[in-house]
Each structure stands twice: as C-alpha cells, then as structure tokens.
CSV table of C-alpha atoms and ligand atoms in Angstrom, one decimal:
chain,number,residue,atom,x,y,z
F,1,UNK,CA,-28.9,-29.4,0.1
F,2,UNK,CA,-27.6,-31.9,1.9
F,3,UNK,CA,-26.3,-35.5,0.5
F,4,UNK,CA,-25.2,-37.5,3.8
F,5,UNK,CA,-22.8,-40.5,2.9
F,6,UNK,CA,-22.7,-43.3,5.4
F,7,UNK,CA,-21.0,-45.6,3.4
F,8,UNK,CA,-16.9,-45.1,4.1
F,9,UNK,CA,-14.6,-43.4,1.3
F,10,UNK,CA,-10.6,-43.6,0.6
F,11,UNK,CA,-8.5,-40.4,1.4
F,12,UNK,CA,-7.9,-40.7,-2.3
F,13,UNK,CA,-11.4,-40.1,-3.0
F,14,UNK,CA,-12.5,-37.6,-0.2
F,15,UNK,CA,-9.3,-35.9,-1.7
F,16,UNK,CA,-10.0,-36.0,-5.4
F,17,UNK,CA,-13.3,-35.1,-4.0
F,18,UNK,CA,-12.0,-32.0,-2.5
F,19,UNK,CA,-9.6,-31.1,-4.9
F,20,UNK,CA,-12.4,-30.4,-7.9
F,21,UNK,CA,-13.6,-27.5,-6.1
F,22,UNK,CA,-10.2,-25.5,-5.8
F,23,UNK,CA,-8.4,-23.4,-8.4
F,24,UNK,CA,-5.2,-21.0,-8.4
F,25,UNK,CA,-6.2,-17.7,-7.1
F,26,UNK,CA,-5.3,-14.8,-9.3
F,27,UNK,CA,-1.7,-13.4,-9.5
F,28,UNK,CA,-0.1,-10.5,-7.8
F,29,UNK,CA,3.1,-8.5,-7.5
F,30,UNK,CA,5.9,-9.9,-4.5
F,31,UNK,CA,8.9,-7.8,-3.9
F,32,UNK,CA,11.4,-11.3,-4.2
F,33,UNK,CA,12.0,-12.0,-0.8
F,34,UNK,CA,7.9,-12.2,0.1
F,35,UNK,CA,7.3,-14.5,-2.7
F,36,UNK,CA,9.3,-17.5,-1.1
F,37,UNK,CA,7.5,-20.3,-1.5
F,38,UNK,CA,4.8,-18.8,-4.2
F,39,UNK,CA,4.9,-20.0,-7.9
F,40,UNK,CA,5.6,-18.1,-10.7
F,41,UNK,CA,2.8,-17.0,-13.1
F,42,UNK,CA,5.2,-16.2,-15.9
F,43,UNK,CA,8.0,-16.9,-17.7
F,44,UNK,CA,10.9,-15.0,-16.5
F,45,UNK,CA,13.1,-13.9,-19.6
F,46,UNK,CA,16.6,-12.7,-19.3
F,47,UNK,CA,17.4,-9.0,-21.0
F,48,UNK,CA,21.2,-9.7,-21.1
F,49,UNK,CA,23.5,-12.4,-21.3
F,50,UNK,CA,25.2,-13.9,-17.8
F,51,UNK,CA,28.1,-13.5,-17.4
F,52,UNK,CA,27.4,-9.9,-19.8
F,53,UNK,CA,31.0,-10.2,-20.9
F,54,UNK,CA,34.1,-13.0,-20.5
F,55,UNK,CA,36.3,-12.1,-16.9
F,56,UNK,CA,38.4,-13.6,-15.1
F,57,UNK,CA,37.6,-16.5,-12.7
F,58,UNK,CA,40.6,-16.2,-10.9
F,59,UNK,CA,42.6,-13.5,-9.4
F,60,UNK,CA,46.1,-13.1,-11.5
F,61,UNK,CA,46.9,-12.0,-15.0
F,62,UNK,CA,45.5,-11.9,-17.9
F,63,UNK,CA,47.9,-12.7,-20.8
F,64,UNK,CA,48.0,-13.7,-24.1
F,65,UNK,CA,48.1,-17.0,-24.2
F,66,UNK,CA,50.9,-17.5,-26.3
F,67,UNK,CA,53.0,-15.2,-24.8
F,68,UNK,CA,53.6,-18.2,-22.0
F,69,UNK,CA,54.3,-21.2,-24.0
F,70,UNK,CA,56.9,-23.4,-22.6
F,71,UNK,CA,57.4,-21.1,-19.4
F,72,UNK,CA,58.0,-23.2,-15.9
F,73,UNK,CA,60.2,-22.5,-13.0
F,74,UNK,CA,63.5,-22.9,-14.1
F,75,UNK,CA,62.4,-21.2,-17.5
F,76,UNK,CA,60.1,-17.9,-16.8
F,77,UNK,CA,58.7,-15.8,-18.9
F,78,UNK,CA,59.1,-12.0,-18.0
F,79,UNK,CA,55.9,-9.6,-19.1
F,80,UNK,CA,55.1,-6.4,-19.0
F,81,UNK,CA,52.5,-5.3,-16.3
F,82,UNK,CA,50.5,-2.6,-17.8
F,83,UNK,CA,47.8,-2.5,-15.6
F,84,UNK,CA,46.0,-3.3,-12.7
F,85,UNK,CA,42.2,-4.0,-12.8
F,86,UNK,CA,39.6,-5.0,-10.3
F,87,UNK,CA,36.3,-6.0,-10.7
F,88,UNK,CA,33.7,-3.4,-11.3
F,89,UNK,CA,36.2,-1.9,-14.1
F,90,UNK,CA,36.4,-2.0,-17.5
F,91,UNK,CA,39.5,-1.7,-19.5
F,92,UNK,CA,40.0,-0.5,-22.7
F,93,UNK,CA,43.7,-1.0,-23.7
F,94,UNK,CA,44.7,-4.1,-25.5
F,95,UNK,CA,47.3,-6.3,-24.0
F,96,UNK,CA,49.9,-6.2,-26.0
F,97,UNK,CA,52.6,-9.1,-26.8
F,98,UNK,CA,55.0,-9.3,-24.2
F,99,UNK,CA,52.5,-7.6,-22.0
F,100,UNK,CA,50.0,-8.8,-19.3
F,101,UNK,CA,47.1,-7.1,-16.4
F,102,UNK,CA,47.2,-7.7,-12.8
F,103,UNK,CA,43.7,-8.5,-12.7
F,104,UNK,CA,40.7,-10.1,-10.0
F,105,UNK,CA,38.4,-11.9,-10.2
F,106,UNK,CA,35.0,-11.1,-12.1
F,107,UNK,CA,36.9,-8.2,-14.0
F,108,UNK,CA,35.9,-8.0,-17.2
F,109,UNK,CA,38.9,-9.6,-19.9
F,110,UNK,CA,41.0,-6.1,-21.8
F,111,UNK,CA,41.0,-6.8,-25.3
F,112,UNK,CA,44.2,-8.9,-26.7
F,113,UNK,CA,44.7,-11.1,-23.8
F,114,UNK,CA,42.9,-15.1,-24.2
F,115,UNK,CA,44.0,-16.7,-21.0
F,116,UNK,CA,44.7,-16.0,-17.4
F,117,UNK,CA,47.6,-17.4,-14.8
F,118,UNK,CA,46.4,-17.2,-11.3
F,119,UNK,CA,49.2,-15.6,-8.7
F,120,UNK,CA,50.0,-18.9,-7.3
F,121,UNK,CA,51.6,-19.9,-11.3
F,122,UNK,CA,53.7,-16.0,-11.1
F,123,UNK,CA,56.7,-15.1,-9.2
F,124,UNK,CA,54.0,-12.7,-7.5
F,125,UNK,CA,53.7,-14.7,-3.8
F,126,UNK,CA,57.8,-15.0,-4.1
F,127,UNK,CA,57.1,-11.2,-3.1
F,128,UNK,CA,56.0,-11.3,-0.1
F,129,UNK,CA,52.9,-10.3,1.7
F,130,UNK,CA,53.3,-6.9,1.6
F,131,UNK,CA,51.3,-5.2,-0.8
F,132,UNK,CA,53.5,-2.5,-2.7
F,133,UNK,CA,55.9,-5.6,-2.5
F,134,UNK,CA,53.0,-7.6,-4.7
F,135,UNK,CA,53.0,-5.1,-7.4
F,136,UNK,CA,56.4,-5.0,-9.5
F,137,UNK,CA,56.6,-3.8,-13.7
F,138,UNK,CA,57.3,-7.1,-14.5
F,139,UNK,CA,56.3,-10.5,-13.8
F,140,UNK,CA,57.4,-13.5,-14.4
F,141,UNK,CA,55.2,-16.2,-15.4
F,142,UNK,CA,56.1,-19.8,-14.6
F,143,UNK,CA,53.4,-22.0,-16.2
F,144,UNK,CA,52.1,-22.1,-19.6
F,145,UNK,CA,48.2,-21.0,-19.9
F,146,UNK,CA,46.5,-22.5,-22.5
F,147,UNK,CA,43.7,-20.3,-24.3
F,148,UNK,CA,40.8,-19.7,-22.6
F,149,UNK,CA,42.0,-20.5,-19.2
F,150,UNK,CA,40.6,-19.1,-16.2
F,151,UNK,CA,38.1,-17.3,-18.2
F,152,UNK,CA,34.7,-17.2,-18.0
F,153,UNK,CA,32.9,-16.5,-21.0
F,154,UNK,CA,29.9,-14.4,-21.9
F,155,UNK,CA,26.3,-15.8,-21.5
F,156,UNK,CA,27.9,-19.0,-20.5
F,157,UNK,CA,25.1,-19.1,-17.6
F,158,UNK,CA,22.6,-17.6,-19.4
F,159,UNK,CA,21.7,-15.7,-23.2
F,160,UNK,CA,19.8,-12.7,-23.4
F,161,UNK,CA,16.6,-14.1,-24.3
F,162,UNK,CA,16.7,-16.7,-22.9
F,163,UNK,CA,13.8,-18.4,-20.3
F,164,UNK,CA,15.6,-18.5,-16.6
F,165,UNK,CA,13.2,-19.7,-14.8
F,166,UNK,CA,9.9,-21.2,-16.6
F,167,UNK,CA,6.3,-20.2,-15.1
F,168,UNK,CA,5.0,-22.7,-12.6
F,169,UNK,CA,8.4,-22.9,-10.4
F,170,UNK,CA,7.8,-22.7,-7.3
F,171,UNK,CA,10.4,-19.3,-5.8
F,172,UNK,CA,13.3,-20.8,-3.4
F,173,UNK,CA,16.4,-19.2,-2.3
F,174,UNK,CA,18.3,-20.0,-5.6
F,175,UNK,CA,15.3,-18.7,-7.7
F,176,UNK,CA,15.3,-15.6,-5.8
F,177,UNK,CA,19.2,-15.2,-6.7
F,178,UNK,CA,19.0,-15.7,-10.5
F,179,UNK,CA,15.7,-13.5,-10.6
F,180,UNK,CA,17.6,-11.1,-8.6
F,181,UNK,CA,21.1,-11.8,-11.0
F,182,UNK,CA,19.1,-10.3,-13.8
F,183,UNK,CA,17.9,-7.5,-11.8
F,184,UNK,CA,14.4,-7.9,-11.1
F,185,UNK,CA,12.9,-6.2,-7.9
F,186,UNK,CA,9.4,-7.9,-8.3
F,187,UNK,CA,7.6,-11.0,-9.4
F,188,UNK,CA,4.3,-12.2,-10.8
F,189,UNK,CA,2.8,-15.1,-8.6
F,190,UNK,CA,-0.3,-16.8,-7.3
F,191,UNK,CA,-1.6,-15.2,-4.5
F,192,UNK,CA,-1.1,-16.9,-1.2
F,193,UNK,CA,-4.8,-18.1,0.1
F,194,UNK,CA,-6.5,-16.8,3.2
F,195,UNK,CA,-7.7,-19.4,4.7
F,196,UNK,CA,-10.4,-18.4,8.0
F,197,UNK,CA,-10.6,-20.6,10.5
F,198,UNK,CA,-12.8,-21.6,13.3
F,199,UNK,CA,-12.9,-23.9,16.6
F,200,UNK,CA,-16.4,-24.8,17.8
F,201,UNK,CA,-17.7,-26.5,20.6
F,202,UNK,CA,-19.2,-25.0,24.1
F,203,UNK,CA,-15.9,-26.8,25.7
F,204,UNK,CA,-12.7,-24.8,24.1
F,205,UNK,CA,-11.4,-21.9,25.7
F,206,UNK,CA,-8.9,-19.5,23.9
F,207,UNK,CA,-5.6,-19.8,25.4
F,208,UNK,CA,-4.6,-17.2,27.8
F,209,UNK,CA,-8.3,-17.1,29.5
F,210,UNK,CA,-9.1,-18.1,32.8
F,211,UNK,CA,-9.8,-22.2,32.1
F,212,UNK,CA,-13.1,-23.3,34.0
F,213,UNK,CA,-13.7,-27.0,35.3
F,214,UNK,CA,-14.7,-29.2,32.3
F,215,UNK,CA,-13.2,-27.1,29.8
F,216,UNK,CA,-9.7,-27.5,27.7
F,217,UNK,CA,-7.8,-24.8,25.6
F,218,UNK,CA,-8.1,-24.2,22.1
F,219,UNK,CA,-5.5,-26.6,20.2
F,220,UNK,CA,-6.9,-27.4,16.7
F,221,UNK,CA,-7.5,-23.7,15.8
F,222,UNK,CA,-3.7,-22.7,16.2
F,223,UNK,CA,-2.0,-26.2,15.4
F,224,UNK,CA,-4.2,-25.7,11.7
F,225,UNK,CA,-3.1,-22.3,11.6
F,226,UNK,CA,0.3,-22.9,12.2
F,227,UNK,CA,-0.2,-25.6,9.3
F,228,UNK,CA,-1.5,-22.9,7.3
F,229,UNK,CA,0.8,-19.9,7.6
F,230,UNK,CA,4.1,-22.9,7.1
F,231,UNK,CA,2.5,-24.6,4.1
F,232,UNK,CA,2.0,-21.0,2.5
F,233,UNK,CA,-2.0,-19.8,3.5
F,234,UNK,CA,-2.4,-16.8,5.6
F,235,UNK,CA,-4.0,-17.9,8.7
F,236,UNK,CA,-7.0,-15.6,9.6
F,237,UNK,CA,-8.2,-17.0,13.3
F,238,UNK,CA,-12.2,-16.3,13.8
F,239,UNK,CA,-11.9,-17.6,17.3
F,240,UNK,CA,-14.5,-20.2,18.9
F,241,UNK,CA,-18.0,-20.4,17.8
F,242,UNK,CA,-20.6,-21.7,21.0
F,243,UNK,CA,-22.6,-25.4,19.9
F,244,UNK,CA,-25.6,-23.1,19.4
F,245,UNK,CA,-27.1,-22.5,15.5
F,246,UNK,CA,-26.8,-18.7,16.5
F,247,UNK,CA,-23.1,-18.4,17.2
F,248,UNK,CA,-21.9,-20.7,14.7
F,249,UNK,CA,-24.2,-18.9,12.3
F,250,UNK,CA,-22.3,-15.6,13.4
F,251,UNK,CA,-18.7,-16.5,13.2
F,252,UNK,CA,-18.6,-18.9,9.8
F,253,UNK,CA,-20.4,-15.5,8.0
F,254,UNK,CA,-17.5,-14.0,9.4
F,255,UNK,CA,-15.0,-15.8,7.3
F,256,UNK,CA,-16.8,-15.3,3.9
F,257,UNK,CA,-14.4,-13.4,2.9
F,258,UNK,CA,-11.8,-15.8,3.0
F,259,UNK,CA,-10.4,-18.2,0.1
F,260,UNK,CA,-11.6,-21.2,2.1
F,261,UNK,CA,-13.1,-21.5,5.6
F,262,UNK,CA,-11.8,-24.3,8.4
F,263,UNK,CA,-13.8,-25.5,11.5
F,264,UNK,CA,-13.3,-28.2,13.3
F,265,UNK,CA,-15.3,-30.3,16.0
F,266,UNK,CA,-18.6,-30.6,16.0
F,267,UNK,CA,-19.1,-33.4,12.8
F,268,UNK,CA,-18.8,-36.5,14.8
F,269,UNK,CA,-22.4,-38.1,15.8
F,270,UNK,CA,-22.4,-35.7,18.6
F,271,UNK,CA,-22.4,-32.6,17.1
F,272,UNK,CA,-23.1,-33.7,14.4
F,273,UNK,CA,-26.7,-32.1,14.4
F,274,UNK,CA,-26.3,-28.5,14.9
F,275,UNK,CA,-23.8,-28.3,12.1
F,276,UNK,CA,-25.7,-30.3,9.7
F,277,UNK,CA,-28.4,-27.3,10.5
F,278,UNK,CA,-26.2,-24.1,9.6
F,279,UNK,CA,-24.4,-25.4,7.0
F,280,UNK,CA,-27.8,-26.7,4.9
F,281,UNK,CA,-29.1,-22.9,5.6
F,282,UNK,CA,-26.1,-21.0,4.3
F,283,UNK,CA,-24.5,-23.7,1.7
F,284,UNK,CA,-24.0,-27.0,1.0
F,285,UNK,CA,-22.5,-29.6,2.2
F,286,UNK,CA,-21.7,-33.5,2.5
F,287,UNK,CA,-20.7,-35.6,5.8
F,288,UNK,CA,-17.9,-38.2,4.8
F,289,UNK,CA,-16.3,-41.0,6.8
F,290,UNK,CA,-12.9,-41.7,5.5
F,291,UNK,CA,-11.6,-44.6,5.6
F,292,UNK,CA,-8.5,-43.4,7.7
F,293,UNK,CA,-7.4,-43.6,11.3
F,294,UNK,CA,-6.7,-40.6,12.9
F,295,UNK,CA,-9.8,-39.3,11.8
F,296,UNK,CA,-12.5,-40.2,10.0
F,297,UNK,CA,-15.7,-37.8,10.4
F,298,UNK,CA,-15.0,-35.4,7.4
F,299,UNK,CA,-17.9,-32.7,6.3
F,300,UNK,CA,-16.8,-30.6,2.9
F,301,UNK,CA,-18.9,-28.1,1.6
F,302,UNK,CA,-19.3,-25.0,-0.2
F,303,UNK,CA,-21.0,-21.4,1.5
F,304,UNK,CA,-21.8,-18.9,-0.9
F,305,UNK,CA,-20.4,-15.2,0.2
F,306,UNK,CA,-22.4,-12.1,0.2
F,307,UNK,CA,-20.0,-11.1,-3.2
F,308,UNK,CA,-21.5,-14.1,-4.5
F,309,UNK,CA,-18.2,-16.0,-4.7
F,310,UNK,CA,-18.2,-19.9,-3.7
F,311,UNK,CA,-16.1,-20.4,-0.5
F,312,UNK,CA,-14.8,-24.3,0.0
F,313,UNK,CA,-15.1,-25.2,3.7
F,314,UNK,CA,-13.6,-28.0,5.3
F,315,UNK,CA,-14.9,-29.0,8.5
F,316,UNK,CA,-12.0,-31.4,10.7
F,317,UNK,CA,-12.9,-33.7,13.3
F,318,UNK,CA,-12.4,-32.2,16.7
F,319,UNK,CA,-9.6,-34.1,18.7
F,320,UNK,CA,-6.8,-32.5,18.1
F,321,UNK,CA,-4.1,-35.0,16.1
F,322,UNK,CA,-7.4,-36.0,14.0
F,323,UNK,CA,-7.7,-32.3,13.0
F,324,UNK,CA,-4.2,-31.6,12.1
F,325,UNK,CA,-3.7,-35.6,9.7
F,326,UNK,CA,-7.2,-34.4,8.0
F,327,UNK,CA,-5.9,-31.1,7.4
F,328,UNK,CA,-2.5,-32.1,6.7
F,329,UNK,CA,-4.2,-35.0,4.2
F,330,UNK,CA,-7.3,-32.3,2.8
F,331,UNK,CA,-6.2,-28.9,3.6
F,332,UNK,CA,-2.7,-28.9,2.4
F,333,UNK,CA,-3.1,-30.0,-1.1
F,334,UNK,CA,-6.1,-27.5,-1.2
F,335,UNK,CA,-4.0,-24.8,-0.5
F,336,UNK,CA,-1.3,-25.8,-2.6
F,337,UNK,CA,-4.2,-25.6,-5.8
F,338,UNK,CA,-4.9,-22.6,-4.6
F,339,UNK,CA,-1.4,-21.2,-4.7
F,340,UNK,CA,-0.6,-23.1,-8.4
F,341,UNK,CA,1.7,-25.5,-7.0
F,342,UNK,CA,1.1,-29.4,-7.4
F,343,UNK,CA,3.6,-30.6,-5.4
F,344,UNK,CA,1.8,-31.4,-2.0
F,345,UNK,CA,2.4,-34.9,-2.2
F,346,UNK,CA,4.8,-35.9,0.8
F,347,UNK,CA,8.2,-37.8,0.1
F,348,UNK,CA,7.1,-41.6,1.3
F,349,UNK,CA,10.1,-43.6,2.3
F,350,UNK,CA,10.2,-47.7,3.3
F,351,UNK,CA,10.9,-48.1,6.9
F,352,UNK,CA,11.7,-50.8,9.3
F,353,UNK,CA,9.6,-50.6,12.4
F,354,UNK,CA,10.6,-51.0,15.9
F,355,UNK,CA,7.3,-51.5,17.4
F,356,UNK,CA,4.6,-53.3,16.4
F,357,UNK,CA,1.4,-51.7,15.0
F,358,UNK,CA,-2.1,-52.5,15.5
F,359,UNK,CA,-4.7,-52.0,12.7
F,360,UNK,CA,-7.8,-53.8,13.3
F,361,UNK,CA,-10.6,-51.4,12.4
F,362,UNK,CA,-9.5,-52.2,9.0
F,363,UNK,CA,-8.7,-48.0,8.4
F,364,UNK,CA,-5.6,-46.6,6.7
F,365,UNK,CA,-3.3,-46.4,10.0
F,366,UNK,CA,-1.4,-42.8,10.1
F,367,UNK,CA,0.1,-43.7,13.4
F,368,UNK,CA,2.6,-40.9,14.5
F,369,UNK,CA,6.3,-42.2,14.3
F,370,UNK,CA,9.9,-40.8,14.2
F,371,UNK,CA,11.8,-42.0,11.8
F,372,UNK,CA,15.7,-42.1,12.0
F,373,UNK,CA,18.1,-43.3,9.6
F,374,UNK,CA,20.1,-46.4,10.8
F,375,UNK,CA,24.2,-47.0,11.1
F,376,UNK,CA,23.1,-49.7,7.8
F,377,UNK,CA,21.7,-46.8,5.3
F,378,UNK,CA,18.2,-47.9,6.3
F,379,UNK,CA,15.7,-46.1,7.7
F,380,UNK,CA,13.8,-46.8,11.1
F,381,UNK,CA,10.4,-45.9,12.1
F,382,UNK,CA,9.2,-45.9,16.0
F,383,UNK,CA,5.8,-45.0,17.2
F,384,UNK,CA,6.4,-42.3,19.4
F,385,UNK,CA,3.6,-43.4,22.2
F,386,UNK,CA,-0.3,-43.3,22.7
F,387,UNK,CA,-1.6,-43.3,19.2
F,388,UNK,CA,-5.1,-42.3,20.9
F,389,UNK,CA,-6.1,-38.9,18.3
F,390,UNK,CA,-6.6,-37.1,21.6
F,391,UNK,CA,-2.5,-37.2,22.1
F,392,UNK,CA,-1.3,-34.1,20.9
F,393,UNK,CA,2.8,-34.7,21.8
F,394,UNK,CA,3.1,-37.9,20.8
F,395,UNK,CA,2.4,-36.0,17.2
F,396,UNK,CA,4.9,-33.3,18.4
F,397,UNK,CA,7.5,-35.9,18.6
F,398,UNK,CA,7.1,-37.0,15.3
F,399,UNK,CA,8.5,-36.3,12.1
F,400,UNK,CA,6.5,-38.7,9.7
F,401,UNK,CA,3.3,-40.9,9.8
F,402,UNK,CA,3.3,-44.8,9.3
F,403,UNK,CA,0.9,-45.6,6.4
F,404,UNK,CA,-0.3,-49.0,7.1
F,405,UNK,CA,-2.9,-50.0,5.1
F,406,UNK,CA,-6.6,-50.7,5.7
F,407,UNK,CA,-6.4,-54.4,5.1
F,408,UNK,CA,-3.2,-55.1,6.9
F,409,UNK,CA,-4.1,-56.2,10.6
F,410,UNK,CA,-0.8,-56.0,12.2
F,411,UNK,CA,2.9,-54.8,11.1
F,412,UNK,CA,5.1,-56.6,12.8
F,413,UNK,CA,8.7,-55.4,14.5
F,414,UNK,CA,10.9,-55.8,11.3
F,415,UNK,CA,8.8,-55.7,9.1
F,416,UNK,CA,8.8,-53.0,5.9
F,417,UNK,CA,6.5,-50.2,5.5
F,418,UNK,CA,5.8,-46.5,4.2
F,419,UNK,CA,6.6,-44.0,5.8
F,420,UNK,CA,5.3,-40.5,5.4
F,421,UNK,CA,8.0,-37.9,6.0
F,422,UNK,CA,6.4,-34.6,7.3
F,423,UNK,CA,9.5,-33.2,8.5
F,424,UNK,CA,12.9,-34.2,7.1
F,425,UNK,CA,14.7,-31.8,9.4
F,426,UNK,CA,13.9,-33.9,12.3
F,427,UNK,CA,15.2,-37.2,11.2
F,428,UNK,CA,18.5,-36.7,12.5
S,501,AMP,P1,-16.2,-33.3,18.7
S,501,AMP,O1,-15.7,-33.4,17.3
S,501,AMP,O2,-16.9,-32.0,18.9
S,501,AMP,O3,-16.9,-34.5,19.1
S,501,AMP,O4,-14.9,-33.3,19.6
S,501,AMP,C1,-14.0,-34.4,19.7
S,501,AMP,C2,-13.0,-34.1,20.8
S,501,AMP,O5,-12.1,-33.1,20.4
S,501,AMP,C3,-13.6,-33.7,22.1
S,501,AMP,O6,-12.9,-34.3,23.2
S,501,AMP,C4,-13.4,-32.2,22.1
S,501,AMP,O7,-13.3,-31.6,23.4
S,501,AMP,C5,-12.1,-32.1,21.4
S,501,AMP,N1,-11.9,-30.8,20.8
S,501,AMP,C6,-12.8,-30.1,20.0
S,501,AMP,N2,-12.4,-29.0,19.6
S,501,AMP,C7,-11.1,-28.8,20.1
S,501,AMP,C8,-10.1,-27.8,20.0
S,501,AMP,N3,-10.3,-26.7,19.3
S,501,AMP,N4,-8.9,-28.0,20.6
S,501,AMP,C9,-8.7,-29.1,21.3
S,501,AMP,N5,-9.6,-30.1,21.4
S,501,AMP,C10,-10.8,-30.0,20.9
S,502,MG,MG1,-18.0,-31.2,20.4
C-alpha cells in the first residue's frame, strides 16, 4: 500500500507521525557499567540502611560529648585513649567517662561515645609528624564537641526499604554508584535497539575502496551510525545497496532482523521510483515532504520480517547534512522510545546571531551554527559557512542548529533566536 503525500507536513507531525509506531523493547540484564545510558525497568529497593550504622565523618576521637564541656586551649581536657580504630572495624567496648577512641574516618561509632573532635581540635598535631609520636595514652582535647558532632548517622542517605532510584531513570555515573553502594552487580533495563542501516545509490563507494571517476565515499551510512551507537542504538552497517529493485531488494531483507531499518538516498524525485517499487512489494510505506530545510524528502514505512514482527524504517534524504538533521530530528527520538527514555528533546537556548540568515523557501531553517557564550552572560550563535545540505564540515564545526522559523524571511545580525544545542561540550 502506498499513500503518497504531496502536500508538505511540520517536523512536529512527520514526528508524532513516526513516534506512534515505536515502543520500548523488552528488558534485559546489564552488568552496571554496560547499562550507561539505558533506563531502568524497575524500582531499585535498598536491603539496608546507608550509612548501615553512625561513624565518624572525620578522622579524630570519638568522645562522650560531655566529657569536653568548657575545654579550650588554655583549659584542656585530658582523656583516656583506649583505642584505636580504622575503618572497616568494628568495636565493641564502650567508651567510658574520662575515656575517648583514636578513630578515622567511616569507622563505625563504639558504644558510649556521642560526638567526635577532629585532630586539628586535640593536642595530637602538637606531636609531630611522626607517627608513634601521634599516638600518646592520653590526649588532650581543646574544644568542646557538642552531641552528635562529626557523626554521621545511620540511614541518613538512605532506609532499608527504601526506593533509591525509581524505574524509568535513565543509568549515569551517579546512578551506577548508588546502585553499586547497595551492592548490586546487575540491572534490569530496556534493551538498547539495533538499528540496520543502509546507503543506496549506484554512486557511493565504501570508504577504503579504490574511488572511480563520478563516484564519492559513503558518508551518510557511518555519520547515522555514529549517531546511532552515541544516542544509545547498536549500529549494524548492511553496506550499500545498487539503484536496481534487485539489490535493494537483497540488502533491506537483510536488516529484518533489526529493531528499525535506515536507508538513505534514493526518495528525492530522482530516485524516487525504484524505492517506491520495493518498498510497496515488501511493506508499506508513505513519502513525506517536511516542511524543514536541511531536508525535506522523508519516506517512513513499516516491512514485515520473516518472524512476522513489524520493523519501522526510515528512509533519509541522501546529501549528507540532510541525512544526519532528519535523523537527528526522526531517528533519535525513535530510538530513545525504543530504549524507554523520553527525554530526546534537545536543550533550545535564545541566541544572538552574528550573521544574517536567509529563509525564503518559507521551511523551518536548521542552519548549522556554533554557538559560544559571550563576556555579557549571553549566548552567540554564528553560521559556520555554506549552509548547502551537501556541506558536511560546516556541520562538523557546529555544535547546535539555528531554528528559524518557516514564516520568518530573514534573521537579522542581532537579532534573537533559538538555538538547538547538539553538543554542549563544544560551546566553549
Ligand atoms: P539522492 O537522495 O539519491 O538524490 O541523493 C542526493 C545527494 O546525496 C546526491 O548528491 C548523492 O550523491 C548524495 N548521497 C547519496 N548517498 C550518499 C551517501 N551515502 N554519502 C554521501 N552522499 C550521498
Ligand atoms: Mg541517488
């Protein structure tokens, strides 16, 4: 079935459009570390409290608290050491009055002591550095401790029981250190999507082959799987497909078994036929313009795999800045369904611009800028050259894309608009 749409759509649609037919894959397993960026499936539950029981947050020694009142310089109070404790340790011995524990931090509070005084308020650094020289029977405390200082009490962080981290979080570096504070080796998440992907078009070489006259190396295959494999899919390259029904036949049965299946070239007018031809045969499938400048010939469609499973497949315009905004506009939101997450909308930031930008096909504008943060607190955007959506380094020099809408005809230099940041790290 094919239902051909002339009539020009909004990115919002075309990705509301695309969005229906994706869902979160099914969950798996990660050892921690692997499942960076994945979302959890469940609720992860503490079985014990954090901290499990009060220590010390300071080396020093623990005291009763009373045992110090009114102490200062010129007025110490002498107490007993009775022991010494490092973390790891547990001791069972009350501190008696009069009495106090050399003790470091994260050891676990004796009974009978309520506060601690760091070295720096003890006689202890008078010692010297030396460290039989540190250690003495006595010490002499010369600052009061109120209860509870320096102490830091049991399940304060967290209470057995308790939710630490909810289902639906996406795992980080701090999620992977409380998940591995309360000892957890593996976690349950949305599996990451394979996503297959194809370059077509009797023109693209794969890189490292001998390039004949007339003919240009595969970018669009590797930039979207780069895209891909960063944004949290596993990239699975099919390599390029001939302009002929019989190869492109071939290669797209190839990716069935993928979560979602990406080709680009070959749905612009040229092309446009042989396509239209394969992809009625083996599923079905709709030709969009969007309304958006890089790109705008857009085909999404569904093939049905031999295991009978539906597998989405979005088909990117060929020159190569077109196919990486589509997919970074489609394809990243699809994948981020896919893996649970609905986070893929990008941070969007006023700028002013330096340049002036051109919009008279009355098409959203992505133009390719980099955006820099001014001596003022403000932020500054500048086209970073040829916006022609063959110019594949003028988007490799930029960290965000200027959203100028389709009815405004012309930003002007200092005037305000949106920014979209792709890459924060690059906005120095
Ligand atoms: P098409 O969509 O087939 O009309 O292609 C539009 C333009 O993109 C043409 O100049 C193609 O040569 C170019 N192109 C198509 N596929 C690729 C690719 N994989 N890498 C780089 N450029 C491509
Ligand atoms: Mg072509």
């Amino acid at each position: 079935m094919i239902a051909s749409d002339e009539s020009m759509i909004s990115v919002e649609d075309a990705r509301a459009r695309i969005l229906a037919f994706f869902h979160r894959l099914d969950v798996e397993r990660k050892p921690l570390i692997d499942a960076l960026g994945q979302v959890l499936a469940e609720d992860m539950v503490a079985p014990f409290d954090i901290p499990p029981l009060n220590n010390t947050a300071m080396d020093g020694y623990a005291v009763r608290a009373g045992d110090t009142t009114g102490a200062s310089d010129g007025s110490p109070r002498s107490l007993k050491v009775i022991a010494d404790l490092a973390a790891g340790y547990v001791l069972e011995t009350a501190v008696g009055a009069g009495e106090a524990v050399r003790i470091m931090t994260g050891a676990p509070m004796p009974p009978g002591a309520d506060a601690v005084v760091p070295f720096e308020e003890t006689d202890e650094p008078l010692r010297g550095l030396n460290e039989a020289a540190k250690r003495s029977a006595n010490v002499q405390v010369l600052k009061a401790a109120a209860p509870g200082a320096n102490i830091r009490f049991r399940a304060e962080d967290v209470t057995a029981g308790s939710v630490v981290i909810p289902a639906g979080r996406v795992v980080r570096a701090s999620e992977v250190g409380v998940l591995a504070s309360i000892g957890l080796t593996h976690v349950p998440v949305y599996r990451r999507p394979v996503v297959a992907i194809l370059s077509t078009g009797d023109e693209v070489t794969e890189p490292g082959k001998p390039l004949l006259p007339g003919r240009i190396y595969d970018a669009n295959a590797h930039a979207v799987a780069a895209m891909v494999a960063k944004y949290g899919g596993i990239p699975r390259l099919l390599g390029i497909a001939k302009d002929t029904v019989e190869d492109l036949t071939l290669k797209i049965r190839e990716g069935l078994d993928a979560d979602m299946l990406v080709t680009s070239a070959g749905v612009s007018r040229g092309d446009f036929d042989i396509v239209k031809d394969v992809l009625a045969r083996e599923g079905t499938v709709d030709f969009w313009t969007v309304r958006m400048k890089p790109g705008k010939p857009l085909a999404f469609g569904a093939f049905k795999a031999p295991d009978g499973r539906t597998v989405p497949h979005l088909g990117l315009p060929g020159n190569p800045v077109s196919s990486m905004v589509s997919f970074e506009l489609f394809g990243r939101p699809a994948i981020f369904a896919m893996m649970g997450r609905g986070d893929w909308e990008r941070p969007v930031v006023k700028a002013i611009t330096r340049d002036a930008v051109r919009n008279m096909d009355a098409r959203r504008f992505y133009a390719r800028c980099i955006v820099t943060r001014g001596t003022d607190g403000r932020y500054y955007a500048a086209l970073t050259g040829p916006q022609g959506s063959g110019i594949l380094t003028s988007m490799s020099a930029a960290n965000a894309l200027t959203i100028i809408p389709e009815e405004m005809v012309e930003a002007r230099p200092g005037d305000e608009i949106d920014v979209m940041m792709l890459d924060w790290e690059h906005a120095p």
